PDB file of C-alpha atoms in Angstrom:
ATOM      1  CA  MET A  30      30.942   6.638 -61.683  1.00  0.00           C
ATOM      2  CA  THR A  31      30.247   9.339 -59.147  1.00  0.00           C
ATOM      3  CA  ASN A  32      32.823  11.359 -57.273  1.00  0.00           C
ATOM      4  CA  GLN A  33      31.812   9.887 -53.931  1.00  0.00           C
ATOM      5  CA  ASN A  34      34.608   8.329 -51.955  1.00  0.00           C
ATOM      6  CA  ALA A  35      34.490   4.945 -50.253  1.00  0.00           C
ATOM      7  CA  ASP A  36      33.508   6.547 -46.924  1.00  0.00           C
ATOM      8  CA  GLU A  37      30.252   7.939 -48.353  1.00  0.00           C
ATOM      9  CA  ARG A  38      28.930   4.729 -49.896  1.00  0.00           C
ATOM     10  CA  PRO A  39      27.786   1.688 -47.925  1.00  0.00           C
ATOM     11  CA  GLY A  40      30.336  -1.061 -47.548  1.00  0.00           C
ATOM     12  CA  ILE A  41      29.942  -4.345 -49.400  1.00  0.00           C
ATOM     13  CA  ALA A  42      29.791  -7.622 -47.468  1.00  0.00           C
ATOM     14  CA  ALA A  43      30.906 -10.784 -49.255  1.00  0.00           C
ATOM     15  CA  ALA A  44      30.217 -14.327 -48.088  1.00  0.00           C
ATOM     16  CA  ILE A  45      32.867 -17.000 -48.559  1.00  0.00           C
ATOM     17  CA  VAL A  46      30.635 -20.085 -48.474  1.00  0.00           C
ATOM     18  CA  VAL A  47      32.447 -23.414 -48.455  1.00  0.00           C
ATOM     19  CA  ASN A  48      30.583 -26.710 -48.693  1.00  0.00           C
ATOM     20  CA  GLY A  49      31.664 -30.150 -49.860  1.00  0.00           C
ATOM     21  CA  GLY A  50      35.199 -29.011 -50.672  1.00  0.00           C
ATOM     22  CA  ARG A  51      34.062 -26.199 -52.978  1.00  0.00           C
ATOM     23  CA  VAL A  52      33.405 -22.469 -52.652  1.00  0.00           C
ATOM     24  CA  LEU A  53      30.219 -20.784 -53.880  1.00  0.00           C
ATOM     25  CA  MET A  54      30.647 -18.190 -56.618  1.00  0.00           C
ATOM     26  CA  VAL A  55      28.025 -16.177 -58.481  1.00  0.00           C
ATOM     27  CA  ARG A  56      28.096 -14.448 -61.870  1.00  0.00           C
ATOM     28  CA  ARG A  57      26.431 -11.052 -61.993  1.00  0.00           C
ATOM     29  CA  ARG A  58      24.195 -10.151 -64.938  1.00  0.00           C
ATOM     30  CA  VAL A  59      26.023  -6.808 -65.128  1.00  0.00           C
ATOM     31  CA  SER A  60      29.761  -6.974 -64.521  1.00  0.00           C
ATOM     32  CA  GLU A  61      31.393  -4.432 -62.200  1.00  0.00           C
ATOM     33  CA  GLY A  62      34.397  -3.493 -64.273  1.00  0.00           C
ATOM     34  CA  GLN A  63      36.398  -6.697 -64.720  1.00  0.00           C
ATOM     35  CA  LEU A  64      34.344  -8.454 -62.057  1.00  0.00           C
ATOM     36  CA  SER A  65      32.073 -11.110 -63.459  1.00  0.00           C
ATOM     37  CA  TRP A  66      32.356 -14.078 -61.112  1.00  0.00           C
ATOM     38  CA  GLN A  67      32.514 -13.200 -57.450  1.00  0.00           C
ATOM     39  CA  PHE A  68      31.285 -14.287 -54.040  1.00  0.00           C
ATOM     40  CA  PRO A  69      27.686 -13.612 -52.972  1.00  0.00           C
ATOM     41  CA  ALA A  70      27.782 -10.001 -51.811  1.00  0.00           C
ATOM     42  CA  GLY A  71      25.860  -6.804 -51.393  1.00  0.00           C
ATOM     43  CA  GLU A  72      25.620  -3.494 -49.600  1.00  0.00           C
ATOM     44  CA  ILE A  73      25.624  -3.415 -45.822  1.00  0.00           C
ATOM     45  CA  GLU A  74      22.419  -1.794 -44.578  1.00  0.00           C
ATOM     46  CA  LEU A  75      22.457   0.999 -42.006  1.00  0.00           C
ATOM     47  CA  GLY A  76      23.038  -0.473 -38.531  1.00  0.00           C
ATOM     48  CA  GLU A  77      23.732  -3.962 -39.918  1.00  0.00           C
ATOM     49  CA  ALA A  78      26.857  -5.915 -38.942  1.00  0.00           C
ATOM     50  CA  ARG A  79      29.145  -6.930 -41.813  1.00  0.00           C
ATOM     51  CA  GLU A  80      28.728 -10.609 -40.997  1.00  0.00           C
ATOM     52  CA  ASP A  81      24.926 -10.288 -40.895  1.00  0.00           C
ATOM     53  CA  ALA A  82      24.927  -8.567 -44.285  1.00  0.00           C
ATOM     54  CA  ALA A  83      26.974 -11.428 -45.786  1.00  0.00           C
ATOM     55  CA  VAL A  84      24.477 -13.964 -44.412  1.00  0.00           C
ATOM     56  CA  ARG A  85      21.474 -11.930 -45.677  1.00  0.00           C
ATOM     57  CA  GLU A  86      22.915 -11.367 -49.139  1.00  0.00           C
ATOM     58  CA  THR A  87      23.685 -15.081 -49.541  1.00  0.00           C
ATOM     59  CA  GLN A  88      20.062 -15.921 -48.666  1.00  0.00           C
ATOM     60  CA  GLU A  89      18.670 -13.253 -51.015  1.00  0.00           C
ATOM     61  CA  GLU A  90      20.919 -14.142 -53.955  1.00  0.00           C
ATOM     62  CA  THR A  91      21.199 -17.940 -53.710  1.00  0.00           C
ATOM     63  CA  GLY A  92      18.439 -19.178 -51.406  1.00  0.00           C
ATOM     64  CA  LEU A  93      21.027 -20.759 -49.105  1.00  0.00           C
ATOM     65  CA  THR A  94      20.781 -20.350 -45.364  1.00  0.00           C
ATOM     66  CA  VAL A  95      24.286 -19.798 -44.009  1.00  0.00           C
ATOM     67  CA  ALA A  96      25.856 -18.868 -40.698  1.00  0.00           C
ATOM     68  CA  ALA A  97      28.822 -16.546 -40.310  1.00  0.00           C
ATOM     69  CA  VAL A  98      31.917 -18.368 -39.037  1.00  0.00           C
ATOM     70  CA  LYS A  99      34.443 -15.524 -38.910  1.00  0.00           C
ATOM     71  CA  LEU A 100      35.371 -12.225 -40.513  1.00  0.00           C
ATOM     72  CA  LEU A 101      38.361 -12.859 -42.794  1.00  0.00           C
ATOM     73  CA  GLY A 102      39.273  -9.265 -43.512  1.00  0.00           C
ATOM     74  CA  GLU A 103      38.371  -5.922 -45.036  1.00  0.00           C
ATOM     75  CA  ARG A 104      39.848  -3.708 -47.762  1.00  0.00           C
ATOM     76  CA  VAL A 105      39.085  -1.086 -50.361  1.00  0.00           C
ATOM     77  CA  HIS A 106      38.548  -3.197 -53.486  1.00  0.00           C
ATOM     78  CA  PRO A 107      41.208  -2.354 -56.107  1.00  0.00           C
ATOM     79  CA  LYS A 108      38.772  -2.733 -59.037  1.00  0.00           C
ATOM     80  CA  THR A 109      35.652  -1.029 -57.627  1.00  0.00           C
ATOM     81  CA  GLY A 110      36.973   1.339 -54.937  1.00  0.00           C
ATOM     82  CA  ARG A 111      34.312   0.048 -52.524  1.00  0.00           C
ATOM     83  CA  VAL A 112      35.017  -0.959 -48.929  1.00  0.00           C
ATOM     84  CA  MET A 113      34.694  -4.754 -48.893  1.00  0.00           C
ATOM     85  CA  SER A 114      34.430  -7.130 -45.962  1.00  0.00           C
ATOM     86  CA  TYR A 115      34.779 -10.884 -46.378  1.00  0.00           C
ATOM     87  CA  THR A 116      33.073 -13.336 -44.022  1.00  0.00           C
ATOM     88  CA  ALA A 117      33.616 -17.094 -43.987  1.00  0.00           C
ATOM     89  CA  CYS A 118      30.224 -18.828 -43.823  1.00  0.00           C
ATOM     90  CA  GLU A 119      28.968 -22.373 -43.459  1.00  0.00           C
ATOM     91  CA  VAL A 120      25.819 -23.814 -45.015  1.00  0.00           C
ATOM     92  CA  VAL A 121      23.015 -24.334 -42.502  1.00  0.00           C
ATOM     93  CA  GLY A 122      20.278 -25.337 -44.931  1.00  0.00           C
ATOM     94  CA  GLY A 123      18.850 -25.152 -48.412  1.00  0.00           C
ATOM     95  CA  THR A 124      20.173 -25.755 -51.905  1.00  0.00           C
ATOM     96  CA  ALA A 125      21.926 -23.026 -53.848  1.00  0.00           C
ATOM     97  CA  TYR A 126      20.105 -21.657 -56.884  1.00  0.00           C
ATOM     98  CA  VAL A 127      19.840 -18.296 -58.641  1.00  0.00           C
ATOM     99  CA  ALA A 128      17.254 -16.761 -56.314  1.00  0.00           C
ATOM    100  CA  ASP A 129      17.827 -13.159 -57.446  1.00  0.00           C
ATOM    101  CA  THR A 130      17.327 -13.504 -61.205  1.00  0.00           C
ATOM    102  CA  GLU A 131      17.568  -9.736 -61.736  1.00  0.00           C
ATOM    103  CA  GLU A 132      21.055  -9.586 -60.250  1.00  0.00           C
ATOM    104  CA  LEU A 133      22.567 -13.009 -60.995  1.00  0.00           C
ATOM    105  CA  ALA A 134      23.011 -14.945 -64.220  1.00  0.00           C
ATOM    106  CA  GLU A 135      24.337 -18.175 -62.696  1.00  0.00           C
ATOM    107  CA  LEU A 136      26.203 -19.707 -59.786  1.00  0.00           C
ATOM    108  CA  ALA A 137      28.804 -22.419 -59.393  1.00  0.00           C
ATOM    109  CA  TRP A 138      30.458 -24.483 -56.688  1.00  0.00           C
ATOM    110  CA  VAL A 139      34.126 -24.011 -57.546  1.00  0.00           C
ATOM    111  CA  ALA A 140      36.963 -26.380 -56.640  1.00  0.00           C
ATOM    112  CA  HIS A 141      40.213 -24.899 -55.274  1.00  0.00           C
ATOM    113  CA  ASP A 142      42.170 -25.491 -58.495  1.00  0.00           C
ATOM    114  CA  GLU A 143      39.378 -23.908 -60.595  1.00  0.00           C
ATOM    115  CA  ILE A 144      39.371 -20.552 -58.746  1.00  0.00           C
ATOM    116  CA  PRO A 145      41.879 -18.881 -61.162  1.00  0.00           C
ATOM    117  CA  GLU A 146      39.533 -19.684 -64.083  1.00  0.00           C
ATOM    118  CA  TYR A 147      36.763 -17.720 -62.348  1.00  0.00           C
ATOM    119  CA  VAL A 148      38.920 -14.990 -60.790  1.00  0.00           C
ATOM    120  CA  PRO A 149      42.028 -14.623 -62.996  1.00  0.00           C
ATOM    121  CA  TYR A 150      43.291 -11.480 -61.214  1.00  0.00           C
ATOM    122  CA  GLY A 151      43.572 -13.294 -57.875  1.00  0.00           C
ATOM    123  CA  LEU A 152      41.735 -13.119 -54.573  1.00  0.00           C
ATOM    124  CA  PHE A 153      42.166 -10.883 -51.531  1.00  0.00           C
ATOM    125  CA  GLU A 154      45.060 -12.509 -49.646  1.00  0.00           C
ATOM    126  CA  PRO A 155      43.180 -13.401 -46.402  1.00  0.00           C
ATOM    127  CA  VAL A 156      40.413 -15.003 -48.512  1.00  0.00           C
ATOM    128  CA  GLN A 157      42.955 -16.958 -50.571  1.00  0.00           C
ATOM    129  CA  GLU A 158      44.711 -18.119 -47.389  1.00  0.00           C
ATOM    130  CA  TYR A 159      41.390 -19.253 -45.892  1.00  0.00           C
ATOM    131  CA  LEU A 160      40.440 -21.160 -49.047  1.00  0.00           C
ATOM    132  CA  ASP A 161      43.935 -22.684 -49.264  1.00  0.00           C
ATOM    133  CA  ALA A 162      43.387 -24.022 -45.721  1.00  0.00           C
ATOM    134  CA  VAL A 163      39.812 -25.309 -46.065  1.00  0.00           C
ATOM    135  CA  LEU A 164      39.555 -26.502 -49.667  1.00  0.00           C
ATOM    136  CA  VAL A 165      41.103 -29.773 -50.741  1.00  0.00           C
ATOM    137  CA  SER A 166      42.531 -29.594 -54.249  1.00  0.00           C
TER     138      SER A 166
END
């Protein structure tokens, strides 16, 4: 890990994609620390809005076309030290698959009560609150 601080590295935009009562999660080929399963996400490009980056990364990683619904929140991630933004998204078209085979190993549509199996250390509170409201257990 370099000595750069969060301000010097691009932020990471994550997409919280809910469809059919489940949330989309992806498993990276290379884990970031304890992170294995996470939401589709990637670096925000220069001049790109956080919400647009979440939409783009979802398309690149999973082949799904999504639209940003609302920004749920932002934080410095406790495990990676990166500035993270989380955007709720809805599916506009396509079928999810591992589109970026270099970056992703697999993906899953996860039911509300299965989330702790994928993310045992818990979710960012605004994301958890959003999923509690929109997912039916």
